[in-house]
mmCIF file of N, CA and C in Angstrom:
data_model
loop_
_atom_site.group_PDB
_atom_site.id
_atom_site.type_symbol
_atom_site.label_atom_id
_atom_site.label_comp_id
_atom_site.label_asym_id
_atom_site.label_seq_id
_atom_site.Cartn_x
_atom_site.Cartn_y
_atom_site.Cartn_z
ATOM 1 N N GLN A 690 139.167 120.149 -23.616
ATOM 2 C CA GLN A 690 138.545 121.337 -24.146
ATOM 3 C C GLN A 690 137.186 121.027 -24.770
ATOM 4 N N LEU A 691 137.112 119.941 -25.510
ATOM 5 C CA LEU A 691 135.849 119.600 -26.153
ATOM 6 C C LEU A 691 134.752 119.375 -25.115
ATOM 7 N N ALA A 692 135.067 118.638 -24.060
ATOM 8 C CA ALA A 692 134.068 118.380 -23.019
ATOM 9 C C ALA A 692 133.589 119.687 -22.396
ATOM 10 N N ARG A 693 134.481 120.623 -22.146
ATOM 11 C CA ARG A 693 134.087 121.915 -21.571
ATOM 12 C C ARG A 693 133.149 122.668 -22.503
ATOM 13 N N ARG A 694 133.474 122.675 -23.788
ATOM 14 C CA ARG A 694 132.644 123.396 -24.757
ATOM 15 C C ARG A 694 131.260 122.759 -24.873
ATOM 16 N N LEU A 695 131.213 121.429 -24.895
ATOM 17 C CA LEU A 695 129.918 120.752 -24.987
ATOM 18 C C LEU A 695 129.098 120.955 -23.725
ATOM 19 N N ARG A 696 129.747 120.907 -22.576
ATOM 20 C CA ARG A 696 129.016 121.105 -21.323
ATOM 21 C C ARG A 696 128.552 122.543 -21.153
ATOM 22 N N ALA A 697 129.192 123.479 -21.815
ATOM 23 C CA ALA A 697 128.719 124.861 -21.777
ATOM 24 C C ALA A 697 127.351 124.960 -22.454
ATOM 25 N N ARG A 698 127.130 124.108 -23.458
ATOM 26 C CA ARG A 698 125.842 124.086 -24.163
ATOM 27 C C ARG A 698 124.828 123.191 -23.475
ATOM 28 N N ARG A 699 125.287 122.095 -22.909
ATOM 29 C CA ARG A 699 124.417 121.120 -22.229
ATOM 30 C C ARG A 699 125.099 120.712 -20.927
ATOM 31 N N PRO A 700 124.899 121.490 -19.872
ATOM 32 C CA PRO A 700 125.663 121.311 -18.629
ATOM 33 C C PRO A 700 125.739 119.896 -18.051
ATOM 34 N N PRO A 701 124.676 119.130 -17.978
ATOM 35 C CA PRO A 701 124.845 117.810 -17.368
ATOM 36 C C PRO A 701 125.250 116.713 -18.359
ATOM 37 N N LEU A 702 125.811 117.083 -19.503
ATOM 38 C CA LEU A 702 126.225 116.106 -20.504
ATOM 39 C C LEU A 702 127.166 115.080 -19.887
ATOM 40 N N PRO A 703 126.846 113.788 -20.016
ATOM 41 C CA PRO A 703 127.736 112.773 -19.453
ATOM 42 C C PRO A 703 129.028 112.673 -20.266
ATOM 43 N N VAL A 704 130.152 112.654 -19.574
ATOM 44 C CA VAL A 704 131.457 112.578 -20.233
ATOM 45 C C VAL A 704 132.268 111.471 -19.580
ATOM 46 N N VAL A 705 132.846 110.614 -20.424
ATOM 47 C CA VAL A 705 133.747 109.570 -19.965
ATOM 48 C C VAL A 705 135.064 109.764 -20.698
ATOM 49 N N PHE A 706 136.144 109.978 -19.950
ATOM 50 C CA PHE A 706 137.476 110.089 -20.535
ATOM 51 C C PHE A 706 138.183 108.751 -20.406
ATOM 52 N N ILE A 707 138.820 108.333 -21.480
ATOM 53 C CA ILE A 707 139.654 107.132 -21.456
ATOM 54 C C ILE A 707 141.088 107.596 -21.643
ATOM 55 N N THR A 708 141.952 107.235 -20.706
ATOM 56 C CA THR A 708 143.320 107.719 -20.748
ATOM 57 C C THR A 708 144.263 106.738 -20.078
ATOM 58 N N GLY A 709 145.505 106.883 -20.383
ATOM 59 C CA GLY A 709 146.538 106.115 -19.704
ATOM 60 C C GLY A 709 147.334 106.992 -18.758
ATOM 61 N N TYR A 710 146.957 108.272 -18.643
ATOM 62 C CA TYR A 710 147.776 109.227 -17.910
ATOM 63 C C TYR A 710 147.115 109.919 -16.738
ATOM 64 N N ALA A 711 145.812 109.868 -16.622
ATOM 65 C CA ALA A 711 145.120 110.701 -15.629
ATOM 66 C C ALA A 711 144.609 109.919 -14.428
ATOM 67 N N ALA A 712 145.262 108.870 -14.049
ATOM 68 C CA ALA A 712 144.793 108.059 -12.918
ATOM 69 C C ALA A 712 144.591 108.927 -11.682
ATOM 70 N N GLY A 713 143.400 108.855 -11.133
ATOM 71 C CA GLY A 713 143.111 109.584 -9.899
ATOM 72 C C GLY A 713 142.809 111.059 -10.083
ATOM 73 N N ARG A 714 142.832 111.559 -11.298
ATOM 74 C CA ARG A 714 142.553 112.978 -11.523
ATOM 75 C C ARG A 714 141.074 113.203 -11.790
ATOM 76 N N ASN A 715 140.578 114.354 -11.380
ATOM 77 C CA ASN A 715 139.217 114.762 -11.699
ATOM 78 C C ASN A 715 139.299 115.660 -12.929
ATOM 79 N N LEU A 716 138.732 115.229 -14.011
ATOM 80 C CA LEU A 716 138.764 116.001 -15.251
ATOM 81 C C LEU A 716 137.421 116.667 -15.472
ATOM 82 N N ASP A 717 137.235 117.801 -14.841
ATOM 83 C CA ASP A 717 136.003 118.582 -14.967
ATOM 84 C C ASP A 717 134.753 117.779 -14.658
ATOM 85 N N GLY A 718 134.829 116.933 -13.665
ATOM 86 C CA GLY A 718 133.667 116.166 -13.253
ATOM 87 C C GLY A 718 133.358 114.967 -14.121
ATOM 88 N N ALA A 719 134.226 114.658 -15.066
ATOM 89 C CA ALA A 719 134.002 113.515 -15.946
ATOM 90 C C ALA A 719 134.399 112.221 -15.248
ATOM 91 N N ILE A 720 133.834 111.133 -15.715
ATOM 92 C CA ILE A 720 134.247 109.811 -15.259
ATOM 93 C C ILE A 720 135.540 109.485 -16.002
ATOM 94 N N VAL A 721 136.541 109.000 -15.292
ATOM 95 C CA VAL A 721 137.826 108.687 -15.909
ATOM 96 C C VAL A 721 138.060 107.182 -15.867
ATOM 97 N N VAL A 722 138.323 106.612 -17.036
ATOM 98 C CA VAL A 722 138.663 105.197 -17.153
ATOM 99 C C VAL A 722 140.115 105.144 -17.611
ATOM 100 N N THR A 723 140.941 104.461 -16.843
ATOM 101 C CA THR A 723 142.354 104.395 -17.204
ATOM 102 C C THR A 723 142.685 103.065 -17.872
ATOM 103 N N LYS A 724 143.589 103.146 -18.818
ATOM 104 C CA LYS A 724 144.053 101.956 -19.536
ATOM 105 C C LYS A 724 145.005 101.181 -18.654
ATOM 106 N N PRO A 725 145.037 99.890 -18.748
ATOM 107 C CA PRO A 725 144.110 99.032 -19.479
ATOM 108 C C PRO A 725 142.809 98.879 -18.690
ATOM 109 N N PHE A 726 141.731 98.607 -19.386
ATOM 110 C CA PHE A 726 140.437 98.419 -18.737
ATOM 111 C C PHE A 726 139.685 97.310 -19.449
ATOM 112 N N SER A 727 138.737 96.746 -18.758
ATOM 113 C CA SER A 727 137.917 95.683 -19.334
ATOM 114 C C SER A 727 136.639 96.284 -19.902
ATOM 115 N N GLY A 728 135.943 95.485 -20.671
ATOM 116 C CA GLY A 728 134.638 95.911 -21.170
ATOM 117 C C GLY A 728 133.676 96.192 -20.035
ATOM 118 N N GLU A 729 133.803 95.414 -18.975
ATOM 119 C CA GLU A 729 132.963 95.619 -17.794
ATOM 120 C C GLU A 729 133.271 96.963 -17.136
ATOM 121 N N ASP A 730 134.562 97.324 -17.055
ATOM 122 C CA ASP A 730 134.950 98.623 -16.494
ATOM 123 C C ASP A 730 134.350 99.772 -17.313
ATOM 124 N N LEU A 731 134.453 99.668 -18.638
ATOM 125 C CA LEU A 731 133.930 100.716 -19.512
ATOM 126 C C LEU A 731 132.411 100.806 -19.387
ATOM 127 N N SER A 732 131.748 99.667 -19.374
ATOM 128 C CA SER A 732 130.296 99.636 -19.227
ATOM 129 C C SER A 732 129.859 100.292 -17.918
ATOM 130 N N ALA A 733 130.566 99.992 -16.842
ATOM 131 C CA ALA A 733 130.239 100.577 -15.538
ATOM 132 C C ALA A 733 130.449 102.089 -15.547
ATOM 133 N N ALA A 734 131.506 102.558 -16.201
ATOM 134 C CA ALA A 734 131.777 103.997 -16.271
ATOM 135 C C ALA A 734 130.687 104.713 -17.063
ATOM 136 N N ILE A 735 130.274 104.128 -18.171
ATOM 137 C CA ILE A 735 129.214 104.731 -18.983
ATOM 138 C C ILE A 735 127.903 104.769 -18.198
ATOM 139 N N ALA A 736 127.573 103.681 -17.524
ATOM 140 C CA ALA A 736 126.357 103.641 -16.709
ATOM 141 C C ALA A 736 126.402 104.701 -15.615
ATOM 142 N N GLN A 737 127.557 104.864 -14.977
ATOM 143 C CA GLN A 737 127.709 105.869 -13.921
ATOM 144 C C GLN A 737 127.524 107.275 -14.492
ATOM 145 N N ALA A 738 128.107 107.543 -15.644
ATOM 146 C CA ALA A 738 127.986 108.867 -16.263
ATOM 147 C C ALA A 738 126.525 109.168 -16.612
ATOM 148 N N ILE A 739 125.828 108.184 -17.146
ATOM 149 C CA ILE A 739 124.417 108.376 -17.499
ATOM 150 C C ILE A 739 123.574 108.594 -16.248
ATOM 151 N N GLU A 740 123.839 107.812 -15.206
ATOM 152 C CA GLU A 740 123.114 107.978 -13.932
ATOM 153 C C GLU A 740 123.293 109.376 -13.378
ATOM 154 N N GLU A 741 124.525 109.853 -13.365
ATOM 155 C CA GLU A 741 124.790 111.193 -12.837
ATOM 156 C C GLU A 741 124.088 112.254 -13.673
ATOM 157 N N SER A 742 124.067 112.065 -14.977
ATOM 158 C CA SER A 742 123.390 113.006 -15.854
ATOM 159 C C SER A 742 121.889 113.019 -15.587
ATOM 160 N N GLN A 743 121.312 111.836 -15.400
ATOM 161 C CA GLN A 743 119.874 111.749 -15.141
ATOM 162 C C GLN A 743 119.504 112.407 -13.818
ATOM 163 N N ARG A 744 120.386 112.341 -12.845
ATOM 164 C CA ARG A 744 120.129 113.022 -11.571
ATOM 165 C C ARG A 744 120.092 114.532 -11.758
ATOM 166 N N GLN A 745 120.746 115.017 -12.811
ATOM 167 C CA GLN A 745 120.752 116.456 -13.109
ATOM 168 C C GLN A 745 119.713 116.790 -14.177
ATOM 169 N N LYS A 746 118.685 115.945 -14.302
ATOM 170 C CA LYS A 746 117.559 116.095 -15.233
ATOM 171 C C LYS A 746 117.910 115.681 -16.651
ATOM 172 N N GLY A 747 119.047 115.090 -16.877
ATOM 173 C CA GLY A 747 119.373 114.556 -18.201
ATOM 174 C C GLY A 747 119.839 115.603 -19.184
ATOM 175 N N TRP A 748 120.926 115.316 -19.869
ATOM 176 C CA TRP A 748 121.486 116.269 -20.835
ATOM 177 C C TRP A 748 120.573 116.465 -22.027
ATOM 178 N N TRP A 749 119.753 115.474 -22.374
ATOM 179 C CA TRP A 749 118.921 115.553 -23.559
ATOM 180 C C TRP A 749 117.721 116.467 -23.379
ATOM 181 N N THR A 750 117.417 116.889 -22.145
ATOM 182 C CA THR A 750 116.243 117.720 -21.922
ATOM 183 C C THR A 750 116.536 119.201 -22.108
ATOM 184 N N HIS A 751 117.792 119.607 -22.212
ATOM 185 C CA HIS A 751 118.124 121.022 -22.260
ATOM 186 C C HIS A 751 117.832 121.671 -23.613
ATOM 187 N N SER A 752 118.340 121.110 -24.675
ATOM 188 C CA SER A 752 118.139 121.715 -25.985
ATOM 189 C C SER A 752 117.633 120.716 -27.008
ATOM 190 N N GLY A 753 117.417 119.507 -26.594
ATOM 191 C CA GLY A 753 117.026 118.459 -27.528
ATOM 192 C C GLY A 753 118.258 117.833 -28.133
ATOM 193 N N PRO A 754 118.155 116.605 -28.593
ATOM 194 C CA PRO A 754 119.328 115.886 -29.075
ATOM 195 C C PRO A 754 119.863 116.393 -30.403
ATOM 196 N N ASN A 755 119.085 117.131 -31.161
ATOM 197 C CA ASN A 755 119.537 117.556 -32.484
ATOM 198 C C ASN A 755 119.948 119.019 -32.564
ATOM 199 N N GLN A 756 120.100 119.644 -31.427
ATOM 200 C CA GLN A 756 120.447 121.079 -31.455
ATOM 201 C C GLN A 756 121.845 121.313 -31.009
#
């Protein structure tokens, strides 16, 4: 729910979900990292989320980081 509400304000906001239950599920276009994971796995997921956001002109360009 939180990701949906935030993306309503900033549509290309990068979201990474960490879970032990959602293997293989698409959670509203978010990157999903399943437990257990390595630091390298988490780093790659964050990089992927940021890359995807930048392709959509970046979440920070919509309303500014402090709004």
